[in-house]
mmCIF file of C-alpha atoms in Angstrom:
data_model
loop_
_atom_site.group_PDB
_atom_site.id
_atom_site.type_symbol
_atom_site.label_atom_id
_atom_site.label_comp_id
_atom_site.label_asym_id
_atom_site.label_seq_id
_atom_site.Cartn_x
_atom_site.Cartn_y
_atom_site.Cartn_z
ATOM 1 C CA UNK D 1 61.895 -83.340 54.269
ATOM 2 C CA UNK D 2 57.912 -84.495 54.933
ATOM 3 C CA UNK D 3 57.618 -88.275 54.783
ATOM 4 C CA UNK D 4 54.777 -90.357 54.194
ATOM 5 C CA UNK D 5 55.090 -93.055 56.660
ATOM 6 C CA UNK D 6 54.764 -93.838 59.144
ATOM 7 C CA UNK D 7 50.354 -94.068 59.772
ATOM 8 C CA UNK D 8 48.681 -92.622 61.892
ATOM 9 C CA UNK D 9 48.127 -95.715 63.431
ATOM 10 C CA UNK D 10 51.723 -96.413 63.903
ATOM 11 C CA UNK D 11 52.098 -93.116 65.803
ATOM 12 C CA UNK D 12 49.073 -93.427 68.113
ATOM 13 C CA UNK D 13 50.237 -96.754 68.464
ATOM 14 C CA UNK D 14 54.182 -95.536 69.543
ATOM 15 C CA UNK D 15 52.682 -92.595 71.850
ATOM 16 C CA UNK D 16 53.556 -92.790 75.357
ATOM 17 C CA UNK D 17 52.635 -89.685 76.860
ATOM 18 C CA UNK D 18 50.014 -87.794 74.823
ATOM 19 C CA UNK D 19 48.575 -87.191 71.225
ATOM 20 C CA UNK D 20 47.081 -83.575 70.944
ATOM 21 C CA UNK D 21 44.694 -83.034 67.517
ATOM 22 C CA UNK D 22 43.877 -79.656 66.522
ATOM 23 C CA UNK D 23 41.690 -78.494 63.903
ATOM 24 C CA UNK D 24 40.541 -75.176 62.623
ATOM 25 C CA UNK D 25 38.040 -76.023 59.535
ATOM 26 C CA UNK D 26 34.200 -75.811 59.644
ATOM 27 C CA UNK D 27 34.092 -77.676 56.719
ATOM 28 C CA UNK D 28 35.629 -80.999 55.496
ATOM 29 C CA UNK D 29 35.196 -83.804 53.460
ATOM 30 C CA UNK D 30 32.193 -85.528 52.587
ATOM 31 C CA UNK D 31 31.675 -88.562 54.338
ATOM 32 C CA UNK D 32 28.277 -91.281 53.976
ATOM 33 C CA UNK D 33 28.321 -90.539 58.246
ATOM 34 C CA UNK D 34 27.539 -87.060 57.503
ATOM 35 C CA UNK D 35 25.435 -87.668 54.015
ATOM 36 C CA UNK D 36 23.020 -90.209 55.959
ATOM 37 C CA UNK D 37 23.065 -87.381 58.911
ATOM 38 C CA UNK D 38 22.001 -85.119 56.511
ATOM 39 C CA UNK D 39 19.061 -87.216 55.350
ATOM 40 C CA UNK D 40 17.748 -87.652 59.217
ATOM 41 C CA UNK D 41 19.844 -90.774 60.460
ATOM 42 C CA UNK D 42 20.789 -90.214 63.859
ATOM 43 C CA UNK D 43 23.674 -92.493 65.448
ATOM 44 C CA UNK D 44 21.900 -95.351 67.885
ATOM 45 C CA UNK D 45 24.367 -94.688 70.862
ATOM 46 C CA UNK D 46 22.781 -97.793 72.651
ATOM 47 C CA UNK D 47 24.080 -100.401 69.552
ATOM 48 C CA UNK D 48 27.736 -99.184 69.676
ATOM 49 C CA UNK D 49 28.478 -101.799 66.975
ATOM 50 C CA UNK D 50 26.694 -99.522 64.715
ATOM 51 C CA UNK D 51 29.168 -96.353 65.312
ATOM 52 C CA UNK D 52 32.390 -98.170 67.221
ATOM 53 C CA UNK D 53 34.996 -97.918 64.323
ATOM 54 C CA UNK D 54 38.732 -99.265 64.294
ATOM 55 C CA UNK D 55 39.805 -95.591 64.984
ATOM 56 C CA UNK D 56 37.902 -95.566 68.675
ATOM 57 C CA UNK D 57 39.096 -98.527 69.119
ATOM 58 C CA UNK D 58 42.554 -97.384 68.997
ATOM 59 C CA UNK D 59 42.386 -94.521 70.676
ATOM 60 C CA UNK D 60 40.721 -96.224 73.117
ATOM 61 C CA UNK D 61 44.363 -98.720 73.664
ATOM 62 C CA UNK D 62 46.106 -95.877 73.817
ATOM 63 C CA UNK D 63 44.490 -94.136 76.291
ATOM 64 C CA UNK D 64 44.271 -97.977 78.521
ATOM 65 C CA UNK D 65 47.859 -97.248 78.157
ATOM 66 C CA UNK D 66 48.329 -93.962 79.692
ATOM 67 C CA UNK D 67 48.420 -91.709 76.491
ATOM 68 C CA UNK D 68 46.856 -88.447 77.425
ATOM 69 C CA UNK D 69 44.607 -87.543 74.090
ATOM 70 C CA UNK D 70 42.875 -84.682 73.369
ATOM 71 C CA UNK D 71 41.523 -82.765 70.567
ATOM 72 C CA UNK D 72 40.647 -79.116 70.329
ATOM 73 C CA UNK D 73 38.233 -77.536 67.758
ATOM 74 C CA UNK D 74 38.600 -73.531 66.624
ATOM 75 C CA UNK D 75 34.980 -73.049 64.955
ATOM 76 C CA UNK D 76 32.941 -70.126 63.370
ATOM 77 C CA UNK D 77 29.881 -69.325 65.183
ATOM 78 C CA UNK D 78 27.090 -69.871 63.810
ATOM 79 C CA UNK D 79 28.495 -73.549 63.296
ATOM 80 C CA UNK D 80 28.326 -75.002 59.574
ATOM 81 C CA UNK D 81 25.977 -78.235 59.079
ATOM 82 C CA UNK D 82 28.980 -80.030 59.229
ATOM 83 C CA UNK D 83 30.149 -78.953 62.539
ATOM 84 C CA UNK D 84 26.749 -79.440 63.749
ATOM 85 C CA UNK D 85 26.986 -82.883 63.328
ATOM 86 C CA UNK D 86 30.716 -83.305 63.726
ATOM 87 C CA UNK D 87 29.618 -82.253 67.756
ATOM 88 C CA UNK D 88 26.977 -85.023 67.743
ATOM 89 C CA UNK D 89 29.558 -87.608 66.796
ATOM 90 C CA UNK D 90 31.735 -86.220 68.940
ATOM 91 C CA UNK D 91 29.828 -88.709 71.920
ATOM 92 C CA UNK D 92 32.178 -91.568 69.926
ATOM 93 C CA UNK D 93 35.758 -90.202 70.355
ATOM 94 C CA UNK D 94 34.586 -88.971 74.502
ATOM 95 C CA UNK D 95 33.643 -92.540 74.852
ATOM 96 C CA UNK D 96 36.696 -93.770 73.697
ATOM 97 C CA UNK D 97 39.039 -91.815 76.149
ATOM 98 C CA UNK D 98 39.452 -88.560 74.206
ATOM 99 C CA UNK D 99 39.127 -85.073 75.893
ATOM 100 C CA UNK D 100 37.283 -82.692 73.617
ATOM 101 C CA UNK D 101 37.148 -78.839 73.707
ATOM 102 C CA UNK D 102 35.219 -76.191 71.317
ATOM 103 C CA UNK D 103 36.517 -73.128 71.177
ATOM 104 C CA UNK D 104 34.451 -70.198 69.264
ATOM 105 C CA UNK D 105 36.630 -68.405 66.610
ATOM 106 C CA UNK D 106 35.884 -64.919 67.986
ATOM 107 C CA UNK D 107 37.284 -65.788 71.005
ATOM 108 C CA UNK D 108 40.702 -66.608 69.291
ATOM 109 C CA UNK D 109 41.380 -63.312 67.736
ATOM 110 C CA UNK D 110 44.057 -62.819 69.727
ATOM 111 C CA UNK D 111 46.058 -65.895 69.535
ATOM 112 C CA UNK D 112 48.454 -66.801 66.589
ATOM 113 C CA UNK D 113 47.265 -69.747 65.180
ATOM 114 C CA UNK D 114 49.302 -72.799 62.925
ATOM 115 C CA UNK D 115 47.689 -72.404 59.581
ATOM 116 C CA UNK D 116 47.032 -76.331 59.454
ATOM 117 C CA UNK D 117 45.102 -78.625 61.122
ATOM 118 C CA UNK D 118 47.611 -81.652 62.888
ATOM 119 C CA UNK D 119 48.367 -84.096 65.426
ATOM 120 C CA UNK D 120 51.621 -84.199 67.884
ATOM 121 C CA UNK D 121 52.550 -87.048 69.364
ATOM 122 C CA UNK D 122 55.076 -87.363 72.879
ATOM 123 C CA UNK D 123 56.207 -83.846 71.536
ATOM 124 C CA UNK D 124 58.189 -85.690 69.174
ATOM 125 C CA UNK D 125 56.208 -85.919 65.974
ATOM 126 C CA UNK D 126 54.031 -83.688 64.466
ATOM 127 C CA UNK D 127 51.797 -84.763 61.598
ATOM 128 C CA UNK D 128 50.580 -82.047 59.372
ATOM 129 C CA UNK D 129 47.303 -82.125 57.651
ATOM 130 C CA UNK D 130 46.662 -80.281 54.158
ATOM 131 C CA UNK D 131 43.563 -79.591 52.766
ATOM 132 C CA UNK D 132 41.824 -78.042 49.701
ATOM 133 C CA UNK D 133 39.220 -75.422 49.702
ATOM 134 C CA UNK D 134 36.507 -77.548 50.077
ATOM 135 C CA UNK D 135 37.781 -79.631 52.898
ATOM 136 C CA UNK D 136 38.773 -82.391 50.806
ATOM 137 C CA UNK D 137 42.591 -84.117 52.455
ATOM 138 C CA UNK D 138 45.251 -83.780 49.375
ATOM 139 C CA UNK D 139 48.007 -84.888 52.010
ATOM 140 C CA UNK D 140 50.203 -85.126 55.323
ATOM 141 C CA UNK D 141 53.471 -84.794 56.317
ATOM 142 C CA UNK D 142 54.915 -86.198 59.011
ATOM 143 C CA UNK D 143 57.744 -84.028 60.592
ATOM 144 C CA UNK D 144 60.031 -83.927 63.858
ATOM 145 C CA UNK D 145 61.523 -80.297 63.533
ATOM 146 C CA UNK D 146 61.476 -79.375 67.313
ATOM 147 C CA UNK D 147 60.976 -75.810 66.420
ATOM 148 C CA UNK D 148 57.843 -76.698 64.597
ATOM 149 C CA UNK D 149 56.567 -78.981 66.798
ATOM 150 C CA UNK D 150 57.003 -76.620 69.546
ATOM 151 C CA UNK D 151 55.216 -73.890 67.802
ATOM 152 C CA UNK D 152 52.025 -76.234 67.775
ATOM 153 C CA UNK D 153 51.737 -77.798 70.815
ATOM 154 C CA UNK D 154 52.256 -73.467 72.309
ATOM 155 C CA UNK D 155 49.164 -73.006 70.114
ATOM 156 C CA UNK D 156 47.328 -76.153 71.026
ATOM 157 C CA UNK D 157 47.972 -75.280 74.615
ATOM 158 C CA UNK D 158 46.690 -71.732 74.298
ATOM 159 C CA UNK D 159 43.714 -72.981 72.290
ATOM 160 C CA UNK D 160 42.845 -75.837 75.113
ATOM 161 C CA UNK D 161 43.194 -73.241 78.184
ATOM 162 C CA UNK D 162 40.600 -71.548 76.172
ATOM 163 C CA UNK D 163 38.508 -73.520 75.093
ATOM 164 C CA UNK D 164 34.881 -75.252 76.368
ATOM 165 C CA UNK D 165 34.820 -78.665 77.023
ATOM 166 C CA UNK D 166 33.161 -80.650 74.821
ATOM 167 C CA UNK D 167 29.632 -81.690 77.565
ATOM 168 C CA UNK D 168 29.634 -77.830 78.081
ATOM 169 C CA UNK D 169 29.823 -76.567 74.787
ATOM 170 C CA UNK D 170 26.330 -76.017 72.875
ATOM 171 C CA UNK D 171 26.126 -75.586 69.611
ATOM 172 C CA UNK D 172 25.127 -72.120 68.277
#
């Protein structure tokens, strides 16, 4: 039965070992980041009290603490505005510890692919994210069926081996 609790936070926070984030949208929600992007403001990476958020920050503890994280993308080629400037941002989450990897769609083809976006943590807990058409978030669940969380982090794996890392990868 999907649960609503615990946050995100909480399960960053309780990682030990790793937190693997996978997602396969070119689009998602709206954000004012992305609006003011849109309308020519570009991120000052010299003032990093202008872009350091509460979310680097923690990812940032949890990799001080040994927790492996990293986050593969499965994108369409050419790459949407969004994803454009999702890969500029991208500078944020690589400073704060994560490891990053693009990997064209056309080169999946032939891997089987979870039909969600989501996040596993320790192997132990997978949270699920659900999204409309759009791209806008309409909910999670938070799950610890071993079966499930097995198929993902197979497909993350397969997707990572694959994939470019994130300094390597230029946008097409």
């Amino acid at each position: 039965m999907p649960s609503k609790s615990p946050t995100f936070d909480d399960l960053l926070a309780g990682a030990k070992r790793s937190a693997v984030h996978l997602e396969m949208r070119d689009t998602y929600y709206s954000n004012p980041r992305f609006e003011a992007w849109r309308e020519g403001h570009r991120v000052d990476w010299n003032d990093r009290a202008s872009w350091w958020s509460p979310f680097h920050e923690n990812i940032a503890d949890a990799v001080a603490r040994g927790v492996t994280v990293r986050r593969a993308r499965v994108v369409s080629e050419p790459v949407t505005e969004y994803i454009r400037w999702e890969h500029n941002v991208t500078h944020a989450n690589v400073t704060a510890g994560e490891q990053v990897r693009w990997l064209p769609r056309r080169n999946a083809s032939d891997l089987l692919l979870p039909g969600n976006d989501f996040w596993v943590f320790d192997d132990t807990v997978v949270k699920i994210h659900h999204f409309s058409g759009n791209g806008d978030s309409i909910e999670d669940e938070i799950l610890s069926d071993p079966k499930l969380i097995g198929l993902c982090v197979s497909g993350f794996e397969r997707i990572w081996e694959r994939a470019i890392p994130h300094d390597q990868y230029e946008i097409r």
